[in-house]
């Protein structure tokens, strides 16, 4: 373990701001002396003690609860001291400073080098130590941050499943079966007289097939968890006055965007987080797409296209009232031509995997012949709310959400990439195994790489630079 991981660390473990309770947390080796200095006496392990917290001169900083968790029965696997005081920032800063001062004073008298290195914790360092001390694996550590950041109840439940070890168990089960298959292949290579008949008798082909099927199930659950974690970025696009801001307000159930009959009212993006069946959606209202002369509106349109290019799904809003208008036939033709040009640009600039949903608005006012134009897409009225349930269902369907999926666990993009690499290696291995002349050495290498990619998920083979990137995203004190 690196020296920096041997230093005792301290931090305020509650969020900034006023609160009823605030927590200062210390973790390190052999904190008994610090406990005695800060609390004035020894503490019973894992029992809350109500006592005064005093400064170096003996004056009371606050009164609260102190809990001591001796190693290895703590969150980090080291000695952990938690001081629960009133939640004012000044009080907590004084208490934190007292811990640092007490550690320094102890070492002045007793010459203990370890406590003298007590320092402020880096973001995520408590959880990093829990991982390094084998209290949790990497997938569980990431689930802690995901649980804190969860934006919907479904996301929180999914993160809790990963934290409890469901995702890790699924990955480790795959690992065990993969290692067993590797063992068979390696044994055949070590004892070539056994030849391919040995693998056939051991049903290596069937084992590999069942492993691939199990992997597909894990990938499905993980992909659903990734949707819950990251949410879906949905951009509302279309010409001015199609009803984009009204649609955002209708989906959000609040007047978030300004709505007027004046074309070009929306000059910049307006983003709102909403939930559909527990799935977080980042809905973005954008400026109307057209040839603009106003410099500010031009900038708004450029930003609209930037949002469209990064979208997970695009709602292309059409104004039914401006289609097939008998009173203004030329305007209708111009509007239809502009919509067609926008669709061409969407097809040209968007990745093929990004779905575009045609949304036909103002159904409450449209004529029958205008309604007949909405043969594809979703027919809605942002004004009355008609059709919004169909639109919500369509959105979830096109982004791959499957509400019937059982036991979704939280997953990140790196998890999906690792699982995809495992899938690729197993497919290569299957091709080798089923070849007329199987290349068992290549099959063994495919299985080895698949095992390594699976190990990346739980942290068995994870490099230090990736660990630093992961834990730096945590809040301080966690």
mmCIF file with all atom_site columns, C-alpha atoms in Angstrom, residues 177-257:
data_model
loop_
_atom_site.group_PDB
_atom_site.id
_atom_site.type_symbol
_atom_site.label_atom_id
_atom_site.label_alt_id
_atom_site.label_comp_id
_atom_site.label_asym_id
_atom_site.label_entity_id
_atom_site.label_seq_id
_atom_site.pdbx_PDB_ins_code
_atom_site.Cartn_x
_atom_site.Cartn_y
_atom_site.Cartn_z
_atom_site.occupancy
_atom_site.B_iso_or_equiv
_atom_site.pdbx_formal_charge
_atom_site.auth_seq_id
_atom_site.auth_comp_id
_atom_site.auth_asym_id
_atom_site.auth_atom_id
_atom_site.pdbx_PDB_model_num
ATOM 1  C CA . UNK A 1 177 ? -17.628 -20.285 -14.679 1.00 0.00 ? 177 UNK A CA 1
ATOM 2  C CA . UNK A 1 178 ? -15.129 -18.640 -17.004 1.00 0.00 ? 178 UNK A CA 1
ATOM 3  C CA . UNK A 1 179 ? -12.184 -19.750 -14.882 1.00 0.00 ? 179 UNK A CA 1
ATOM 4  C CA . UNK A 1 180 ? -13.507 -23.332 -14.878 1.00 0.00 ? 180 UNK A CA 1
ATOM 5  C CA . UNK A 1 181 ? -13.732 -23.254 -18.664 1.00 0.00 ? 181 UNK A CA 1
ATOM 6  C CA . UNK A 1 182 ? -10.225 -21.801 -18.875 1.00 0.00 ? 182 UNK A CA 1
ATOM 7  C CA . UNK A 1 183 ? -8.999  -24.645 -16.689 1.00 0.00 ? 183 UNK A CA 1
ATOM 8  C CA . UNK A 1 184 ? -10.364 -27.215 -19.139 1.00 0.00 ? 184 UNK A CA 1
ATOM 9  C CA . UNK A 1 185 ? -8.754  -25.509 -22.117 1.00 0.00 ? 185 UNK A CA 1
ATOM 10 C CA . UNK A 1 186 ? -5.424  -25.006 -20.343 1.00 0.00 ? 186 UNK A CA 1
ATOM 11 C CA . UNK A 1 187 ? -5.416  -28.641 -19.275 1.00 0.00 ? 187 UNK A CA 1
ATOM 12 C CA . UNK A 1 188 ? -5.881  -29.691 -22.885 1.00 0.00 ? 188 UNK A CA 1
ATOM 13 C CA . UNK A 1 189 ? -2.936  -27.513 -23.914 1.00 0.00 ? 189 UNK A CA 1
ATOM 14 C CA . UNK A 1 190 ? -0.774  -28.902 -21.112 1.00 0.00 ? 190 UNK A CA 1
ATOM 15 C CA . UNK A 1 191 ? -1.626  -32.486 -22.011 1.00 0.00 ? 191 UNK A CA 1
ATOM 16 C CA . UNK A 1 192 ? -1.985  -32.498 -25.805 1.00 0.00 ? 192 UNK A CA 1
ATOM 17 C CA . UNK A 1 193 ? -2.545  -36.248 -25.878 1.00 0.00 ? 193 UNK A CA 1
ATOM 18 C CA . UNK A 1 194 ? -6.020  -35.518 -24.503 1.00 0.00 ? 194 UNK A CA 1
ATOM 19 C CA . UNK A 1 195 ? -6.748  -33.559 -27.698 1.00 0.00 ? 195 UNK A CA 1
ATOM 20 C CA . UNK A 1 196 ? -10.145 -32.023 -28.498 1.00 0.00 ? 196 UNK A CA 1
ATOM 21 C CA . UNK A 1 197 ? -12.014 -35.122 -27.315 1.00 0.00 ? 197 UNK A CA 1
ATOM 22 C CA . UNK A 1 198 ? -11.342 -34.026 -23.748 1.00 0.00 ? 198 UNK A CA 1
ATOM 23 C CA . UNK A 1 199 ? -13.155 -30.731 -24.304 1.00 0.00 ? 199 UNK A CA 1
ATOM 24 C CA . UNK A 1 200 ? -16.032 -32.469 -26.035 1.00 0.00 ? 200 UNK A CA 1
ATOM 25 C CA . UNK A 1 201 ? -16.502 -34.886 -23.145 1.00 0.00 ? 201 UNK A CA 1
ATOM 26 C CA . UNK A 1 202 ? -16.423 -31.975 -20.693 1.00 0.00 ? 202 UNK A CA 1
ATOM 27 C CA . UNK A 1 203 ? -19.074 -30.204 -22.797 1.00 0.00 ? 203 UNK A CA 1
ATOM 28 C CA . UNK A 1 204 ? -16.845 -27.146 -23.223 1.00 0.00 ? 204 UNK A CA 1
ATOM 29 C CA . UNK A 1 205 ? -19.043 -25.955 -26.065 1.00 0.00 ? 205 UNK A CA 1
ATOM 30 C CA . UNK A 1 206 ? -22.171 -26.138 -23.907 1.00 0.00 ? 206 UNK A CA 1
ATOM 31 C CA . UNK A 1 207 ? -20.408 -24.427 -21.003 1.00 0.00 ? 207 UNK A CA 1
ATOM 32 C CA . UNK A 1 208 ? -19.323 -21.588 -23.260 1.00 0.00 ? 208 UNK A CA 1
ATOM 33 C CA . UNK A 1 209 ? -22.827 -21.207 -24.685 1.00 0.00 ? 209 UNK A CA 1
ATOM 34 C CA . UNK A 1 210 ? -24.394 -21.085 -21.231 1.00 0.00 ? 210 UNK A CA 1
ATOM 35 C CA . UNK A 1 211 ? -21.742 -18.589 -20.156 1.00 0.00 ? 211 UNK A CA 1
ATOM 36 C CA . UNK A 1 212 ? -22.627 -16.354 -23.103 1.00 0.00 ? 212 UNK A CA 1
ATOM 37 C CA . UNK A 1 213 ? -26.328 -16.585 -22.255 1.00 0.00 ? 213 UNK A CA 1
ATOM 38 C CA . UNK A 1 214 ? -25.668 -15.616 -18.642 1.00 0.00 ? 214 UNK A CA 1
ATOM 39 C CA . UNK A 1 215 ? -23.478 -12.748 -19.800 1.00 0.00 ? 215 UNK A CA 1
ATOM 40 C CA . UNK A 1 216 ? -26.288 -11.470 -22.014 1.00 0.00 ? 216 UNK A CA 1
ATOM 41 C CA . UNK A 1 217 ? -28.611 -11.397 -18.999 1.00 0.00 ? 217 UNK A CA 1
ATOM 42 C CA . UNK A 1 218 ? -26.073 -9.477  -16.912 1.00 0.00 ? 218 UNK A CA 1
ATOM 43 C CA . UNK A 1 219 ? -25.517 -7.021  -19.772 1.00 0.00 ? 219 UNK A CA 1
ATOM 44 C CA . UNK A 1 220 ? -29.244 -6.452  -20.041 1.00 0.00 ? 220 UNK A CA 1
ATOM 45 C CA . UNK A 1 221 ? -29.614 -5.681  -16.341 1.00 0.00 ? 221 UNK A CA 1
ATOM 46 C CA . UNK A 1 222 ? -26.504 -3.511  -16.379 1.00 0.00 ? 222 UNK A CA 1
ATOM 47 C CA . UNK A 1 223 ? -27.661 -1.509  -19.405 1.00 0.00 ? 223 UNK A CA 1
ATOM 48 C CA . UNK A 1 224 ? -30.938 -0.767  -17.632 1.00 0.00 ? 224 UNK A CA 1
ATOM 49 C CA . UNK A 1 225 ? -28.990 0.309   -14.564 1.00 0.00 ? 225 UNK A CA 1
ATOM 50 C CA . UNK A 1 226 ? -26.855 2.630   -16.680 1.00 0.00 ? 226 UNK A CA 1
ATOM 51 C CA . UNK A 1 227 ? -30.018 4.320   -17.930 1.00 0.00 ? 227 UNK A CA 1
ATOM 52 C CA . UNK A 1 228 ? -31.173 4.830   -14.340 1.00 0.00 ? 228 UNK A CA 1
ATOM 53 C CA . UNK A 1 229 ? -27.781 6.210   -13.320 1.00 0.00 ? 229 UNK A CA 1
ATOM 54 C CA . UNK A 1 230 ? -27.057 8.569   -16.200 1.00 0.00 ? 230 UNK A CA 1
ATOM 55 C CA . UNK A 1 231 ? -30.582 9.370   -17.256 1.00 0.00 ? 231 UNK A CA 1
ATOM 56 C CA . UNK A 1 232 ? -31.602 10.176  -20.810 1.00 0.00 ? 232 UNK A CA 1
ATOM 57 C CA . UNK A 1 233 ? -30.884 13.466  -22.530 1.00 0.00 ? 233 UNK A CA 1
ATOM 58 C CA . UNK A 1 234 ? -33.952 14.385  -24.574 1.00 0.00 ? 234 UNK A CA 1
ATOM 59 C CA . UNK A 1 235 ? -33.790 17.446  -26.821 1.00 0.00 ? 235 UNK A CA 1
ATOM 60 C CA . UNK A 1 236 ? -36.949 19.104  -28.132 1.00 0.00 ? 236 UNK A CA 1
ATOM 61 C CA . UNK A 1 237 ? -36.264 20.499  -31.597 1.00 0.00 ? 237 UNK A CA 1
ATOM 62 C CA . UNK A 1 238 ? -38.311 22.131  -34.309 1.00 0.00 ? 238 UNK A CA 1
ATOM 63 C CA . UNK A 1 239 ? -39.221 25.373  -35.964 1.00 0.00 ? 239 UNK A CA 1
ATOM 64 C CA . UNK A 1 240 ? -40.208 28.480  -33.963 1.00 0.00 ? 240 UNK A CA 1
ATOM 65 C CA . UNK A 1 241 ? -43.681 28.449  -32.424 1.00 0.00 ? 241 UNK A CA 1
ATOM 66 C CA . UNK A 1 242 ? -44.132 24.699  -32.854 1.00 0.00 ? 242 UNK A CA 1
ATOM 67 C CA . UNK A 1 243 ? -44.821 24.448  -29.109 1.00 0.00 ? 243 UNK A CA 1
ATOM 68 C CA . UNK A 1 244 ? -41.436 23.271  -27.822 1.00 0.00 ? 244 UNK A CA 1
ATOM 69 C CA . UNK A 1 245 ? -41.525 25.356  -24.645 1.00 0.00 ? 245 UNK A CA 1
ATOM 70 C CA . UNK A 1 246 ? -45.144 24.373  -24.052 1.00 0.00 ? 246 UNK A CA 1
ATOM 71 C CA . UNK A 1 247 ? -44.166 20.725  -24.367 1.00 0.00 ? 247 UNK A CA 1
ATOM 72 C CA . UNK A 1 248 ? -41.327 21.151  -21.851 1.00 0.00 ? 248 UNK A CA 1
ATOM 73 C CA . UNK A 1 249 ? -43.745 22.806  -19.419 1.00 0.00 ? 249 UNK A CA 1
ATOM 74 C CA . UNK A 1 250 ? -46.301 20.045  -19.951 1.00 0.00 ? 250 UNK A CA 1
ATOM 75 C CA . UNK A 1 251 ? -43.781 17.260  -19.361 1.00 0.00 ? 251 UNK A CA 1
ATOM 76 C CA . UNK A 1 252 ? -42.388 18.997  -16.279 1.00 0.00 ? 252 UNK A CA 1
ATOM 77 C CA . UNK A 1 253 ? -45.781 19.996  -14.919 1.00 0.00 ? 253 UNK A CA 1
ATOM 78 C CA . UNK A 1 254 ? -44.534 23.547  -14.293 1.00 0.00 ? 254 UNK A CA 1
ATOM 79 C CA . UNK A 1 255 ? -44.131 26.832  -16.128 1.00 0.00 ? 255 UNK A CA 1
ATOM 80 C CA . UNK A 1 256 ? -40.397 26.638  -16.697 1.00 0.00 ? 256 UNK A CA 1
ATOM 81 C CA . UNK A 1 257 ? -40.030 28.162  -20.150 1.00 0.00 ? 257 UNK A CA 1
#
